[in-house]
Tab-separated table of N, CA and C in Angstrom:
chain	number	residue	atom	x	y	z
A	1	ALA	N	0.806	-1.199	0.000
A	1	ALA	CA	0.000	0.000	0.000
A	1	ALA	C	0.853	1.270	0.000
A	2	ALA	N	2.079	1.188	0.520
A	2	ALA	CA	2.930	2.374	0.615
A	2	ALA	C	3.334	2.916	-0.752
A	3	LEU	N	3.287	2.088	-1.791
A	3	LEU	CA	3.604	2.586	-3.131
A	3	LEU	C	2.510	3.502	-3.667
A	4	ARG	N	1.298	3.299	-3.221
A	4	ARG	CA	0.166	4.076	-3.748
A	4	ARG	C	-0.323	5.162	-2.802
A	5	TRP	N	-0.279	4.914	-1.496
A	5	TRP	CA	-0.825	5.859	-0.530
A	5	TRP	C	0.218	6.219	0.507
A	6	GLY	N	-0.069	7.242	1.264
A	6	GLY	CA	0.791	7.614	2.380
A	6	GLY	C	1.735	8.742	2.046
A	7	ASP	N	2.748	8.852	2.882
A	7	ASP	CA	3.705	9.957	2.802
A	7	ASP	C	4.859	9.626	1.861
A	8	VAL	N	5.410	10.686	1.263
A	8	VAL	CA	6.575	10.575	0.391
A	8	VAL	C	7.637	11.540	0.897
A	9	GLN	N	8.853	11.048	1.053
A	9	GLN	CA	9.988	11.878	1.450
A	9	GLN	C	11.095	11.686	0.427
A	10	VAL	N	11.609	12.772	-0.128
A	10	VAL	CA	12.727	12.698	-1.072
A	10	VAL	C	14.014	12.564	-0.265
A	11	LEU	N	14.765	11.489	-0.513
A	11	LEU	CA	16.025	11.246	0.184
A	11	LEU	C	17.229	11.690	-0.634
A	12	GLN	N	17.134	11.577	-1.945
A	12	GLN	CA	18.209	12.007	-2.844
A	12	GLN	C	17.579	12.351	-4.186
A	13	ALA	N	17.949	13.488	-4.711
A	13	ALA	CA	17.479	13.888	-6.043
A	13	ALA	C	18.592	14.684	-6.704
A	14	ASP	N	19.152	14.119	-7.749
A	14	ASP	CA	20.181	14.816	-8.508
A	14	ASP	C	20.020	14.440	-9.978
A	15	GLU	N	21.014	14.740	-10.791
A	15	GLU	CA	20.892	14.487	-12.233
A	15	GLU	C	20.747	13.010	-12.569
A	16	GLN	N	21.240	12.117	-11.704
A	16	GLN	CA	21.215	10.690	-12.006
A	16	GLN	C	20.258	9.885	-11.140
A	17	VAL	N	20.133	10.231	-9.865
A	17	VAL	CA	19.416	9.379	-8.915
A	17	VAL	C	18.223	10.104	-8.293
A	18	LEU	N	17.106	9.373	-8.223
A	18	LEU	CA	15.940	9.810	-7.455
A	18	LEU	C	15.656	8.725	-6.433
A	19	ALA	N	15.730	9.069	-5.149
A	19	ALA	CA	15.476	8.118	-4.065
A	19	ALA	C	14.368	8.668	-3.187
A	20	LEU	N	13.326	7.863	-3.003
A	20	LEU	CA	12.167	8.265	-2.220
A	20	LEU	C	11.950	7.288	-1.081
A	21	ARG	N	11.401	7.791	0.011
A	21	ARG	CA	10.936	6.934	1.100
A	21	ARG	C	9.424	7.037	1.119
A	22	ARG	N	8.743	5.914	0.963
A	22	ARG	CA	7.275	5.869	0.964
A	22	ARG	C	6.827	5.213	2.256
A	23	GLN	N	5.832	5.808	2.929
A	23	GLN	CA	5.330	5.245	4.183
A	23	GLN	C	3.817	5.324	4.229
A	24	HIS	N	3.204	4.204	4.579
A	24	HIS	CA	1.761	4.134	4.796
A	24	HIS	C	1.549	3.209	5.989
A	25	GLY	N	1.108	3.777	7.098
A	25	GLY	CA	0.983	2.987	8.323
A	25	GLY	C	2.341	2.471	8.749
A	26	ALA	N	2.411	1.173	9.017
A	26	ALA	CA	3.672	0.560	9.446
A	26	ALA	C	4.566	0.174	8.271
A	27	GLU	N	4.046	0.246	7.045
A	27	GLU	CA	4.827	-0.148	5.866
A	27	GLU	C	5.698	1.010	5.390
A	28	GLU	N	6.996	0.752	5.243
A	28	GLU	CA	7.944	1.751	4.756
A	28	GLU	C	8.787	1.131	3.649
A	29	LEU	N	8.918	1.850	2.537
A	29	LEU	CA	9.696	1.375	1.399
A	29	LEU	C	10.651	2.453	0.921
A	30	TRP	N	11.791	2.011	0.378
A	30	TRP	CA	12.645	2.899	-0.391
A	30	TRP	C	12.387	2.596	-1.855
A	31	CYS	N	12.257	3.638	-2.655
A	31	CYS	CA	12.095	3.523	-4.107
A	31	CYS	C	13.244	4.316	-4.720
A	32	VAL	N	14.163	3.622	-5.356
A	32	VAL	CA	15.391	4.246	-5.846
A	32	VAL	C	15.512	3.993	-7.347
A	33	PHE	N	15.803	5.065	-8.083
A	33	PHE	CA	15.852	4.998	-9.544
A	33	PHE	C	17.127	5.648	-10.057
A	34	ASN	N	17.847	4.954	-10.937
A	34	ASN	CA	18.939	5.572	-11.688
A	34	ASN	C	18.306	6.059	-12.986
A	35	LEU	N	18.267	7.348	-13.175
A	35	LEU	CA	17.608	7.961	-14.325
A	35	LEU	C	18.553	8.209	-15.487
A	36	SER	N	19.706	7.541	-15.466
A	36	SER	CA	20.717	7.837	-16.484
A	36	SER	C	21.222	6.569	-17.176
A	37	PRO	N	21.892	6.740	-18.316
A	37	PRO	CA	22.448	5.600	-19.047
A	37	PRO	C	23.817	5.155	-18.532
A	38	THR	N	24.271	5.705	-17.409
A	38	THR	CA	25.560	5.329	-16.831
A	38	THR	C	25.363	4.899	-15.377
A	39	PRO	N	26.283	4.109	-14.823
A	39	PRO	CA	26.170	3.740	-13.405
A	39	PRO	C	26.145	4.991	-12.528
A	40	ALA	N	25.406	4.915	-11.422
A	40	ALA	CA	25.257	6.075	-10.537
A	40	ALA	C	25.364	5.651	-9.082
A	41	ARG	N	25.963	6.501	-8.269
A	41	ARG	CA	26.116	6.234	-6.852
A	41	ARG	C	24.918	6.802	-6.104
A	42	CYS	N	24.351	5.975	-5.236
A	42	CYS	CA	23.244	6.371	-4.366
A	42	CYS	C	23.776	6.415	-2.943
A	43	SER	N	23.367	7.404	-2.159
A	43	SER	CA	23.868	7.546	-0.792
A	43	SER	C	23.276	6.518	0.167
A	44	LEU	N	22.256	5.766	-0.256
A	44	LEU	CA	21.616	4.768	0.599
A	44	LEU	C	22.271	3.404	0.443
A	45	ARG	N	22.306	2.649	1.514
A	45	ARG	CA	22.764	1.260	1.444
A	45	ARG	C	21.544	0.389	1.179
A	46	LEU	N	21.462	-0.136	-0.004
A	46	LEU	CA	20.306	-0.929	-0.421
A	46	LEU	C	20.533	-2.390	-0.072
A	47	SER	N	20.463	-2.667	1.219
A	47	SER	CA	20.685	-4.037	1.681
A	47	SER	C	19.350	-4.711	1.939
A	48	GLY	N	19.381	-5.993	2.080
A	48	GLY	CA	18.165	-6.741	2.356
A	48	GLY	C	17.466	-7.181	1.089
A	49	GLN	N	16.317	-7.756	1.262
A	49	GLN	CA	15.550	-8.317	0.160
A	49	GLN	C	14.715	-7.228	-0.509
A	50	ALA	N	14.935	-7.006	-1.773
A	50	ALA	CA	14.152	-6.021	-2.525
A	50	ALA	C	12.826	-6.638	-2.949
A	51	ALA	N	11.787	-5.830	-2.948
A	51	ALA	CA	10.493	-6.274	-3.458
A	51	ALA	C	10.533	-6.320	-4.979
A	52	MET	N	11.338	-5.412	-5.574
A	52	MET	CA	11.469	-5.363	-7.024
A	52	MET	C	12.812	-4.735	-7.391
A	53	THR	N	13.509	-5.332	-8.329
A	53	THR	CA	14.729	-4.724	-8.861
A	53	THR	C	14.733	-4.877	-10.369
A	54	TRP	N	15.460	-3.965	-11.006
A	54	TRP	CA	15.673	-4.066	-12.446
A	54	TRP	C	17.037	-3.490	-12.738
A	55	GLN	N	17.875	-4.225	-13.390
A	55	GLN	CA	19.238	-3.860	-13.768
A	55	GLN	C	20.231	-4.014	-12.632
A	56	GLY	N	19.817	-3.995	-11.377
A	56	GLY	CA	20.690	-4.317	-10.261
A	56	GLY	C	21.454	-3.169	-9.638
A	57	SER	N	22.013	-3.494	-8.467
A	57	SER	CA	22.835	-2.552	-7.719
A	57	SER	C	23.853	-3.335	-6.911
A	58	GLU	N	24.902	-2.645	-6.480
A	58	GLU	CA	25.942	-3.239	-5.649
A	58	GLU	C	26.139	-2.351	-4.440
A	59	GLU	N	26.133	-2.945	-3.244
A	59	GLU	CA	26.334	-2.174	-2.023
A	59	GLU	C	27.826	-1.929	-1.807
A	60	SER	N	28.144	-0.740	-1.278
A	60	SER	CA	29.525	-0.403	-0.943
A	60	SER	C	29.538	0.306	0.402
A	61	GLU	N	30.717	0.640	0.893
A	61	GLU	CA	30.835	1.297	2.199
A	61	GLU	C	30.143	2.651	2.248
A	62	ASP	N	30.092	3.350	1.130
A	62	ASP	CA	29.522	4.700	1.121
A	62	ASP	C	28.174	4.770	0.403
A	63	GLY	N	27.463	3.646	0.320
A	63	GLY	CA	26.157	3.661	-0.325
A	63	GLY	C	26.010	2.494	-1.279
A	64	SER	N	25.403	2.755	-2.428
A	64	SER	CA	25.181	1.712	-3.419
A	64	SER	C	25.474	2.246	-4.809
A	65	LEU	N	25.930	1.351	-5.669
A	65	LEU	CA	26.168	1.694	-7.064
A	65	LEU	C	25.042	1.077	-7.884
A	66	LEU	N	24.280	1.920	-8.553
A	66	LEU	CA	23.152	1.478	-9.370
A	66	LEU	C	23.590	1.361	-10.820
A	67	GLN	N	23.218	0.268	-11.463
A	67	GLN	CA	23.504	0.089	-12.881
A	67	GLN	C	22.647	1.064	-13.708
A	68	PRO	N	23.000	1.302	-14.979
A	68	PRO	CA	22.207	2.215	-15.806
A	68	PRO	C	20.725	1.841	-15.800
A	69	TRP	N	19.890	2.837	-15.647
A	69	TRP	CA	18.423	2.708	-15.659
A	69	TRP	C	17.884	1.782	-14.562
A	70	ALA	N	18.648	1.542	-13.510
A	70	ALA	CA	18.258	0.604	-12.458
A	70	ALA	C	17.095	1.121	-11.616
A	71	VAL	N	16.321	0.164	-11.105
A	71	VAL	CA	15.225	0.433	-10.166
A	71	VAL	C	15.400	-0.512	-8.990
A	72	TRP	N	15.267	0.010	-7.761
A	72	TRP	CA	15.319	-0.815	-6.551
A	72	TRP	C	14.179	-0.364	-5.654
A	73	ILE	N	13.268	-1.266	-5.344
A	73	ILE	CA	12.159	-0.970	-4.434
A	73	ILE	C	12.154	-2.054	-3.375
A	74	GLY	N	12.231	-1.642	-2.115
A	74	GLY	CA	12.249	-2.623	-1.041
A	74	GLY	C	12.055	-1.979	0.307
A	75	PRO	N	11.992	-2.803	1.338
A	75	PRO	CA	11.767	-2.290	2.692
A	75	PRO	C	12.934	-1.427	3.148
A	76	VAL	N	12.618	-0.466	3.984
A	76	VAL	CA	13.639	0.415	4.556
A	76	VAL	C	14.586	-0.426	5.391
A	77	SER	N	15.883	-0.190	5.231
A	77	SER	CA	16.869	-0.938	6.003
A	77	SER	C	16.829	-0.483	7.459
A	78	THR	N	17.653	-1.103	8.290
A	78	THR	CA	17.684	-0.774	9.707
A	78	THR	C	18.182	0.645	9.950
A	79	SER	N	18.893	1.227	8.997
A	79	SER	CA	19.364	2.609	9.112
A	79	SER	C	18.465	3.489	8.241
A	80	PRO	N	17.559	4.284	8.854
A	80	PRO	CA	16.578	5.030	8.074
A	80	PRO	C	17.112	6.270	7.382
A	81	THR	N	18.367	6.625	7.578
A	81	THR	CA	18.904	7.827	6.953
A	81	THR	C	19.977	7.455	5.945
A	82	PRO	N	20.206	8.323	4.946
A	82	PRO	CA	21.277	8.043	3.985
A	82	PRO	C	22.615	7.902	4.690
A	83	SER	N	23.481	7.053	4.153
A	83	SER	CA	24.801	6.847	4.764
A	83	SER	C	25.721	7.999	4.436
């Protein structure tokens, strides 16, 4: 339900990455998009089981590297703020 209803918080928005936090009741999701044709660094650590991915991502010490045009949607990790 958090994808359709509830609150939206922008966590990162730049030329390559759009990262949103969606919350409806107890459900919280991160929705992260690489909007570019090149790999992009996201400040969030996208760990855990994603509800949906496309093109993939790799976690690193300072966040995550998203492949071109990647999408990652999944539950909020234990750390609710960008790394």
